[in-house]
Amino acid sequence: MSLRPFHLAIPVDDIAAARAFYGDRMGCDEGRSDTDWVDFDFFGHQLVVHKVRDGSGDSDAGANPVDGHQVPVPHFGIVLTMDDWQALADRLTAAGTEFALEPNIRFKGEPGEQATMFFRDPAGNALEMKAFANGAMLFAK
């Protein structure tokens, strides 16, 4: 089975801020849009930001410990190649992104060794971008 693009819609409170973050800061191309929503090419997948009118409040359910760090739940992201992950980490760092978890390598020397970083978009949605030292270890136990 070939991998198909996913579709994910998330709430935002400011379309202009979402455009600046996903388009300018992260480098995602913009697709179709309307007054209250925008499609982005999120590394080959369809991410749609929808303006919410009622104020979504705190969307965190909490956090779980992973390799000694507290990671926000829920969160979403993409698994990149190491080169693409490093380029994005450099781009976000240069843009002054505030990281919830700085770009780092976790599970070093273990199955599933991976580069990871956590940050939030302007609406507070948590993102994790990651890359594996060995892509075949994505689902390693």
JSON list of C-alpha atoms in Angstrom, two decimals, residues 37-122:
[
{"chain": "A", "resi": 37, "resn": "TRP", "atom": "CA", "xyz": [-9.79, 28.93, 6.60]},
{"chain": "A", "resi": 38, "resn": "VAL", "atom": "CA", "xyz": [-6.55, 28.24, 4.73]},
{"chain": "A", "resi": 39, "resn": "ASP", "atom": "CA", "xyz": [-5.12, 25.02, 3.25]},
{"chain": "A", "resi": 40, "resn": "PHE", "atom": "CA", "xyz": [-1.37, 24.46, 3.59]},
{"chain": "A", "resi": 41, "resn": "ASP", "atom": "CA", "xyz": [0.90, 21.90, 1.95]},
{"chain": "A", "resi": 42, "resn": "PHE", "atom": "CA", "xyz": [2.31, 20.49, 5.19]},
{"chain": "A", "resi": 43, "resn": "PHE", "atom": "CA", "xyz": [5.21, 18.47, 3.79]},
{"chain": "A", "resi": 44, "resn": "GLY", "atom": "CA", "xyz": [2.95, 16.74, 1.27]},
{"chain": "A", "resi": 45, "resn": "HIS", "atom": "CA", "xyz": [-0.09, 16.55, 3.55]},
{"chain": "A", "resi": 46, "resn": "GLN", "atom": "CA", "xyz": [-3.14, 18.80, 3.77]},
{"chain": "A", "resi": 47, "resn": "LEU", "atom": "CA", "xyz": [-3.25, 20.95, 6.89]},
{"chain": "A", "resi": 48, "resn": "VAL", "atom": "CA", "xyz": [-6.23, 23.26, 7.15]},
{"chain": "A", "resi": 49, "resn": "VAL", "atom": "CA", "xyz": [-6.39, 26.04, 9.72]},
{"chain": "A", "resi": 50, "resn": "HIS", "atom": "CA", "xyz": [-9.92, 27.08, 10.63]},
{"chain": "A", "resi": 51, "resn": "LYS", "atom": "CA", "xyz": [-10.67, 30.30, 12.47]},
{"chain": "A", "resi": 52, "resn": "VAL", "atom": "CA", "xyz": [-12.76, 29.57, 15.54]},
{"chain": "A", "resi": 53, "resn": "ARG", "atom": "CA", "xyz": [-15.07, 32.24, 16.82]},
{"chain": "A", "resi": 54, "resn": "ASP", "atom": "CA", "xyz": [-15.77, 31.06, 20.35]},
{"chain": "A", "resi": 55, "resn": "GLY", "atom": "CA", "xyz": [-12.21, 31.04, 21.68]},
{"chain": "A", "resi": 56, "resn": "SER", "atom": "CA", "xyz": [-10.97, 27.47, 21.95]},
{"chain": "A", "resi": 57, "resn": "GLY", "atom": "CA", "xyz": [-9.17, 28.05, 25.26]},
{"chain": "A", "resi": 58, "resn": "ASP", "atom": "CA", "xyz": [-6.51, 25.65, 26.47]},
{"chain": "A", "resi": 59, "resn": "SER", "atom": "CA", "xyz": [-6.47, 22.64, 24.15]},
{"chain": "A", "resi": 60, "resn": "ASP", "atom": "CA", "xyz": [-3.92, 20.68, 26.19]},
{"chain": "A", "resi": 61, "resn": "ALA", "atom": "CA", "xyz": [-5.12, 17.48, 27.78]},
{"chain": "A", "resi": 62, "resn": "GLY", "atom": "CA", "xyz": [-1.83, 17.39, 29.70]},
{"chain": "A", "resi": 63, "resn": "ALA", "atom": "CA", "xyz": [1.64, 16.07, 29.12]},
{"chain": "A", "resi": 64, "resn": "ASN", "atom": "CA", "xyz": [3.38, 12.70, 29.22]},
{"chain": "A", "resi": 65, "resn": "PRO", "atom": "CA", "xyz": [7.00, 11.94, 30.06]},
{"chain": "A", "resi": 66, "resn": "VAL", "atom": "CA", "xyz": [9.04, 10.74, 27.08]},
{"chain": "A", "resi": 67, "resn": "ASP", "atom": "CA", "xyz": [12.78, 10.16, 27.47]},
{"chain": "A", "resi": 68, "resn": "GLY", "atom": "CA", "xyz": [12.95, 12.53, 30.43]},
{"chain": "A", "resi": 69, "resn": "HIS", "atom": "CA", "xyz": [10.91, 15.37, 28.89]},
{"chain": "A", "resi": 70, "resn": "GLN", "atom": "CA", "xyz": [7.27, 16.36, 29.32]},
{"chain": "A", "resi": 71, "resn": "VAL", "atom": "CA", "xyz": [5.58, 16.40, 25.90]},
{"chain": "A", "resi": 72, "resn": "PRO", "atom": "CA", "xyz": [2.27, 18.20, 25.33]},
{"chain": "A", "resi": 73, "resn": "VAL", "atom": "CA", "xyz": [-0.82, 16.17, 24.46]},
{"chain": "A", "resi": 74, "resn": "PRO", "atom": "CA", "xyz": [-2.36, 16.55, 21.96]},
{"chain": "A", "resi": 75, "resn": "HIS", "atom": "CA", "xyz": [0.25, 17.41, 19.35]},
{"chain": "A", "resi": 76, "resn": "PHE", "atom": "CA", "xyz": [0.83, 16.72, 15.67]},
{"chain": "A", "resi": 77, "resn": "GLY", "atom": "CA", "xyz": [3.73, 16.89, 13.24]},
{"chain": "A", "resi": 78, "resn": "ILE", "atom": "CA", "xyz": [5.55, 15.08, 10.52]},
{"chain": "A", "resi": 79, "resn": "VAL", "atom": "CA", "xyz": [8.46, 12.65, 10.21]},
{"chain": "A", "resi": 80, "resn": "LEU", "atom": "CA", "xyz": [11.10, 14.26, 7.99]},
{"chain": "A", "resi": 81, "resn": "THR", "atom": "CA", "xyz": [14.47, 13.13, 6.69]},
{"chain": "A", "resi": 82, "resn": "MET", "atom": "CA", "xyz": [17.37, 14.13, 8.96]},
{"chain": "A", "resi": 83, "resn": "ASP", "atom": "CA", "xyz": [18.53, 16.74, 6.43]},
{"chain": "A", "resi": 84, "resn": "ASP", "atom": "CA", "xyz": [15.05, 18.28, 6.13]},
{"chain": "A", "resi": 85, "resn": "TRP", "atom": "CA", "xyz": [14.60, 18.18, 9.93]},
{"chain": "A", "resi": 86, "resn": "GLN", "atom": "CA", "xyz": [17.90, 19.99, 10.46]},
{"chain": "A", "resi": 87, "resn": "ALA", "atom": "CA", "xyz": [17.04, 22.59, 7.82]},
{"chain": "A", "resi": 88, "resn": "LEU", "atom": "CA", "xyz": [13.68, 23.23, 9.51]},
{"chain": "A", "resi": 89, "resn": "ALA", "atom": "CA", "xyz": [15.28, 23.37, 12.97]},
{"chain": "A", "resi": 90, "resn": "ASP", "atom": "CA", "xyz": [17.78, 25.93, 11.65]},
{"chain": "A", "resi": 91, "resn": "ARG", "atom": "CA", "xyz": [15.01, 27.94, 9.96]},
{"chain": "A", "resi": 92, "resn": "LEU", "atom": "CA", "xyz": [12.83, 28.00, 13.10]},
{"chain": "A", "resi": 93, "resn": "THR", "atom": "CA", "xyz": [15.77, 28.84, 15.36]},
{"chain": "A", "resi": 94, "resn": "ALA", "atom": "CA", "xyz": [16.87, 31.70, 13.08]},
{"chain": "A", "resi": 95, "resn": "ALA", "atom": "CA", "xyz": [13.27, 33.02, 13.11]},
{"chain": "A", "resi": 96, "resn": "GLY", "atom": "CA", "xyz": [13.33, 33.17, 16.92]},
{"chain": "A", "resi": 97, "resn": "THR", "atom": "CA", "xyz": [10.83, 30.36, 17.50]},
{"chain": "A", "resi": 98, "resn": "GLU", "atom": "CA", "xyz": [10.17, 29.63, 21.16]},
{"chain": "A", "resi": 99, "resn": "PHE", "atom": "CA", "xyz": [10.56, 25.88, 21.60]},
{"chain": "A", "resi": 100, "resn": "ALA", "atom": "CA", "xyz": [8.71, 23.86, 24.21]},
{"chain": "A", "resi": 101, "resn": "LEU", "atom": "CA", "xyz": [11.48, 21.28, 23.68]},
{"chain": "A", "resi": 102, "resn": "GLU", "atom": "CA", "xyz": [14.60, 22.48, 21.87]},
{"chain": "A", "resi": 103, "resn": "PRO", "atom": "CA", "xyz": [15.78, 20.51, 18.83]},
{"chain": "A", "resi": 104, "resn": "ASN", "atom": "CA", "xyz": [17.58, 17.44, 20.19]},
{"chain": "A", "resi": 105, "resn": "ILE", "atom": "CA", "xyz": [18.24, 13.73, 19.74]},
{"chain": "A", "resi": 106, "resn": "ARG", "atom": "CA", "xyz": [16.34, 11.33, 21.98]},
{"chain": "A", "resi": 107, "resn": "PHE", "atom": "CA", "xyz": [16.72, 7.60, 22.56]},
{"chain": "A", "resi": 108, "resn": "LYS", "atom": "CA", "xyz": [20.37, 8.04, 21.51]},
{"chain": "A", "resi": 109, "resn": "GLY", "atom": "CA", "xyz": [21.95, 4.70, 20.61]},
{"chain": "A", "resi": 110, "resn": "GLU", "atom": "CA", "xyz": [18.65, 2.83, 21.05]},
{"chain": "A", "resi": 111, "resn": "PRO", "atom": "CA", "xyz": [16.14, 1.48, 18.53]},
{"chain": "A", "resi": 112, "resn": "GLY", "atom": "CA", "xyz": [14.05, 4.45, 17.49]},
{"chain": "A", "resi": 113, "resn": "GLU", "atom": "CA", "xyz": [16.82, 7.05, 17.92]},
{"chain": "A", "resi": 114, "resn": "GLN", "atom": "CA", "xyz": [15.29, 10.27, 16.64]},
{"chain": "A", "resi": 115, "resn": "ALA", "atom": "CA", "xyz": [15.70, 13.99, 16.27]},
{"chain": "A", "resi": 116, "resn": "THR", "atom": "CA", "xyz": [12.77, 15.91, 17.72]},
{"chain": "A", "resi": 117, "resn": "MET", "atom": "CA", "xyz": [11.57, 19.40, 18.56]},
{"chain": "A", "resi": 118, "resn": "PHE", "atom": "CA", "xyz": [8.33, 20.74, 20.01]},
{"chain": "A", "resi": 119, "resn": "PHE", "atom": "CA", "xyz": [6.87, 24.21, 19.54]},
{"chain": "A", "resi": 120, "resn": "ARG", "atom": "CA", "xyz": [3.47, 25.89, 19.31]},
{"chain": "A", "resi": 121, "resn": "ASP", "atom": "CA", "xyz": [1.78, 27.83, 16.57]},
{"chain": "A", "resi": 122, "resn": "PRO", "atom": "CA", "xyz": [0.33, 31.29, 17.37]}
]
